[in-house]
Amino acid sequence: MIKFKGVLGRRALLSGIAATAMLVMGGAAIAQDISGELAILQWQGGVDAEMWKKLEADFVAQHPGVSVRELTITAQGDARGGIRTAILGGEKVDIIINTWPAFRKELADAGILRGLDDQWAGLGLESTLSQSWRDLGVSDGVSYGVPYTYGDRSGIWYKTSQLKDAGVEVPKTWEDFIAAIKTLKAAGYDTPIPMPGKYWAHGEWFESLLLRTGGVEAAAKLAAHEIPWTDEVVKTALRKYAEMLEAGCCGTPEQMFAGDWDLSADQIFKADAGNFLLLGMWVNARAKGDYGLTEGVDYSLFQFPALGMGHDDTSSVDAKELLVTANGENPEAADAFLTYIVSPEATKILAEYGYASPSSNADTSLLGPVQQQATAAVAASKVQFVLGDLLPGDLVDEYRVQLQKFLQDPSDANIDAVTAAIEAKAAESY
Amino acid sequence: MSMSAADAAARSSQVSSPVGGGRRKPVAVRRRRLGETPAAWLLIIPVLILFSITVIYPLVETIRLSFFDIKGLGKPKFIGTGNYIKLFTDPAFRNTLWTTLVFTLGTTTITVSLGWFLAMLCSFAPQRTLPFRVMIFAAFGISEAVSGYMWISMLRPDQAGLLNSVIGLFSPGFAHPWLGDPNTALWMIIVAASWSGVGLPLMLCFAAVQAIPKTVLEAAYMDGAKPFAIMRFIMVPLSMPGVRVAIFINLLGALRAFDIIYVLTGGGPVRSTETVGYFMYRESMTQFKLGYGAAATVILLVAVMVISIPAIIQRTAGAK
């Protein structure tokens, strides 16, 4: 009896130990045992696409049971149409890379996204992303987006040798900036700002000017259509834009409409035919990868000049985030990827390509000097998401076309006409 | 006149056949034949299924969508003819109608007249001009997107662009942003589209000229006709069937043009090169207003049918 009891006791003890071990190790074991295919909807090209391949390879190296399938959307400019088509066409992916807050809401409203509030802490995001970054990925009170990189959109890129040779100091104020344009023109540069007016990049100047004239509050209200486009703050920003055009910054409207930002970058960094480019941090990757320039030595960036209107501590920013889908076939792998993207390994790869990460795991010393400068500028600013990415699709199209009309004729009368036209479209878009 | 009347009478007698009921008889025969040959139905069913899936269903679905207000991935809302009413009050759409007309007439005129002219020249030495014809036709085989990128580099706004550098030989320092200027962008697109399109009219017109019976040309020569007269009274009139087909195909292609515009200008600057085809893409794919885009598609479809149905009827009338 005792023996029987003893045998039973030993079995019970072993079972107990095994059960306890499973309970203790269970979570980790499940996390490590993820397998199957992870489908990621990818729409970036060039060096960004190359970076994604590297991130995916590193993730697979950490999780050998997982294979990654990229569903690649080829897009010129706005990739949302391609993403919608893929989704409506029945493509099932686990992760969508997104950069448009308005699109996140559209996907969430359509029931395509999986909310992350319940898992946020469990995935280790609580400790790696601050509340303000979490807030950036929220739509209608639900956390959907996990931001993995962000960029300064109020930084103006330049080639150091050009300014040095022309005897131009990095402009700090608007007056300095206008004076620099005139000096550079006198030095033989016909278009100190080769304005990329073909598609959307001409809006960047308006958006930073709007922030510096009306602050983040006005920009946020405009994005939500809580103030009309005919508001004085919009007109003031456009009048400042007109000052730049009147200083002869950008050549004729025809020259501005002839190319997109890549042609403008070529003009500055390759052909030495222009000087300033206001654009996102992907210029960094292009300057290093495509032009073979050395960051901080051959080229650099300065923050948008101060207008002295009480809002010079503002910056426009963009961010890219990961969204997980509700119908993805491998939610475990998708969750693991969310944890991975804010890990030290992933942030190191991002830094190699010149991208800052909002993760607390990111080592900012790995970033190049220009990226560090931009990161510091954003950290010291009141930030507002890029206006163009916050507007409804049909309005943003009209907004960009009307800005082209403004570039054709920056007079006060036309500013009234242009703002009235955008407002008319906005009235039907919200 | 009397001959024509006689001809008409003869044709009439052939059609109406002798004894009354002649018109009914063939129908009855046809009915009996179909009834007698279920195999015919079996053979035609796959075609009918394929036709329904690839033509009828998309057509019906497009028309159905055009009656809905669809924004992004949101739920469709039935609005009846709302999209059509909005289309015709939308200045952007009205502008695309004019742009489409200019683009269609421009490309059709250039490609067909140039193709026809080259075909006439080539027909005088068919063997020796073979490599030349192959080269021109090869451009027709190049994707418009690819040729678009080639034209972008030729039309660069700076002096590095081929067109600017050629003009720069005569006017040093010349640089014009051909695609950035709303006054020249559409014409440049017409030139680019015509470049790749000229091969087809050339081949069609050349084939029409080659189909002229040798005896007709020999008879004219024997009658003492000079080369110009042969060209004017024989080759030109008898090449017209090829010209008609070329016009028809070019009109349809130009009406639906999208690729070359997408690559070269994206519909800009300031929507100056936005055709109905591009408008349809912008509304449906960029803004994802599927209902509105579908309404524009139906309008385009009607335009295509207005052109194609009379042409098809005319081409089919003589078929045996």
mmCIF file of N, CA, C and O in Angstrom, chain B residues 90-102 271 273-280 282:
data_model
loop_
_atom_site.group_PDB
_atom_site.id
_atom_site.type_symbol
_atom_site.label_atom_id
_atom_site.label_comp_id
_atom_site.label_asym_id
_atom_site.label_seq_id
_atom_site.Cartn_x
_atom_site.Cartn_y
_atom_site.Cartn_z
ATOM 1 N N ASP B 90 -18.960 67.916 -63.235
ATOM 2 C CA ASP B 90 -17.594 67.957 -62.723
ATOM 3 C C ASP B 90 -16.684 68.599 -63.776
ATOM 4 O O ASP B 90 -16.489 68.036 -64.856
ATOM 5 N N PRO B 91 -16.127 69.797 -63.478
ATOM 6 C CA PRO B 91 -15.283 70.450 -64.493
ATOM 7 C C PRO B 91 -14.073 69.606 -64.876
ATOM 8 O O PRO B 91 -13.615 69.660 -66.025
ATOM 9 N N ALA B 92 -13.567 68.819 -63.917
ATOM 10 C CA ALA B 92 -12.400 67.965 -64.228
ATOM 11 C C ALA B 92 -12.767 66.937 -65.296
ATOM 12 O O ALA B 92 -11.988 66.681 -66.215
ATOM 13 N N PHE B 93 -13.983 66.363 -65.195
ATOM 14 C CA PHE B 93 -14.406 65.363 -66.188
ATOM 15 C C PHE B 93 -14.668 66.016 -67.539
ATOM 16 O O PHE B 93 -14.294 65.480 -68.583
ATOM 17 N N ARG B 94 -15.314 67.193 -67.494
ATOM 18 C CA ARG B 94 -15.587 67.886 -68.767
ATOM 19 C C ARG B 94 -14.271 68.208 -69.484
ATOM 20 O O ARG B 94 -14.157 68.093 -70.691
ATOM 21 N N ASN B 95 -13.266 68.562 -68.674
ATOM 22 C CA ASN B 95 -11.944 68.844 -69.249
ATOM 23 C C ASN B 95 -11.345 67.588 -69.893
ATOM 24 O O ASN B 95 -10.712 67.654 -70.953
ATOM 25 N N THR B 96 -11.583 66.437 -69.265
ATOM 26 C CA THR B 96 -11.017 65.198 -69.820
ATOM 27 C C THR B 96 -11.660 64.855 -71.165
ATOM 28 O O THR B 96 -11.006 64.259 -72.013
ATOM 29 N N LEU B 97 -12.923 65.238 -71.346
ATOM 30 C CA LEU B 97 -13.596 64.944 -72.622
ATOM 31 C C LEU B 97 -12.884 65.670 -73.771
ATOM 32 O O LEU B 97 -12.624 65.103 -74.831
ATOM 33 N N TRP B 98 -12.560 66.935 -73.517
ATOM 34 C CA TRP B 98 -11.878 67.737 -74.526
ATOM 35 C C TRP B 98 -10.464 67.182 -74.769
ATOM 36 O O TRP B 98 -10.044 67.021 -75.916
ATOM 37 N N THR B 99 -9.766 66.873 -73.674
ATOM 38 C CA THR B 99 -8.405 66.339 -73.799
ATOM 39 C C THR B 99 -8.418 65.014 -74.567
ATOM 40 O O THR B 99 -7.564 64.765 -75.419
ATOM 41 N N THR B 100 -9.407 64.182 -74.266
ATOM 42 C CA THR B 100 -9.511 62.887 -74.946
ATOM 43 C C THR B 100 -9.750 63.085 -76.439
ATOM 44 O O THR B 100 -9.169 62.383 -77.272
ATOM 45 N N LEU B 101 -10.600 64.062 -76.757
ATOM 46 C CA LEU B 101 -10.892 64.336 -78.166
ATOM 47 C C LEU B 101 -9.626 64.771 -78.902
ATOM 48 O O LEU B 101 -9.303 64.243 -79.980
ATOM 49 N N VAL B 102 -8.895 65.700 -78.300
ATOM 50 C CA VAL B 102 -7.655 66.194 -78.930
ATOM 51 C C VAL B 102 -6.654 65.050 -79.070
ATOM 52 O O VAL B 102 -6.050 64.857 -80.132
ATOM 53 N N ARG B 271 -3.728 68.851 -64.527
ATOM 54 C CA ARG B 271 -4.716 68.020 -65.228
ATOM 55 C C ARG B 271 -4.812 68.291 -66.725
ATOM 56 O O ARG B 271 -5.817 67.964 -67.361
ATOM 57 N N THR B 273 -3.294 66.916 -69.144
ATOM 58 C CA THR B 273 -3.184 65.737 -70.024
ATOM 59 C C THR B 273 -4.069 64.594 -69.522
ATOM 60 O O THR B 273 -3.820 63.437 -69.835
ATOM 61 N N GLU B 274 -5.062 64.952 -68.747
ATOM 62 C CA GLU B 274 -5.917 63.911 -68.180
ATOM 63 C C GLU B 274 -7.018 63.519 -69.171
ATOM 64 O O GLU B 274 -7.917 64.311 -69.453
ATOM 65 N N THR B 275 -6.934 62.314 -69.681
ATOM 66 C CA THR B 275 -7.962 61.813 -70.590
ATOM 67 C C THR B 275 -9.023 61.059 -69.772
ATOM 68 O O THR B 275 -8.843 60.848 -68.572
ATOM 69 N N VAL B 276 -10.080 60.642 -70.453
ATOM 70 C CA VAL B 276 -11.137 59.905 -69.741
ATOM 71 C C VAL B 276 -10.557 58.627 -69.129
ATOM 72 O O VAL B 276 -10.872 58.263 -67.991
ATOM 73 N N GLY B 277 -9.672 57.968 -69.879
ATOM 74 C CA GLY B 277 -9.052 56.740 -69.380
ATOM 75 C C GLY B 277 -8.266 56.993 -68.107
ATOM 76 O O GLY B 277 -8.327 56.215 -67.153
ATOM 77 N N TYR B 278 -7.532 58.097 -68.063
ATOM 78 C CA TYR B 278 -6.738 58.402 -66.879
ATOM 79 C C TYR B 278 -7.653 58.844 -65.726
ATOM 80 O O TYR B 278 -7.430 58.477 -64.574
ATOM 81 N N PHE B 279 -8.664 59.618 -66.059
ATOM 82 C CA PHE B 279 -9.635 60.073 -65.054
ATOM 83 C C PHE B 279 -10.270 58.860 -64.362
ATOM 84 O O PHE B 279 -10.411 58.815 -63.142
ATOM 85 N N MET B 280 -10.621 57.891 -65.189
ATOM 86 C CA MET B 280 -11.227 56.644 -64.704
ATOM 87 C C MET B 280 -10.285 55.959 -63.707
ATOM 88 O O MET B 280 -10.685 55.532 -62.634
ATOM 89 N N ARG B 282 -7.771 57.410 -62.044
ATOM 90 C CA ARG B 282 -7.569 58.251 -60.863
ATOM 91 C C ARG B 282 -8.732 58.093 -59.880
ATOM 92 O O ARG B 282 -8.527 57.919 -58.682
#
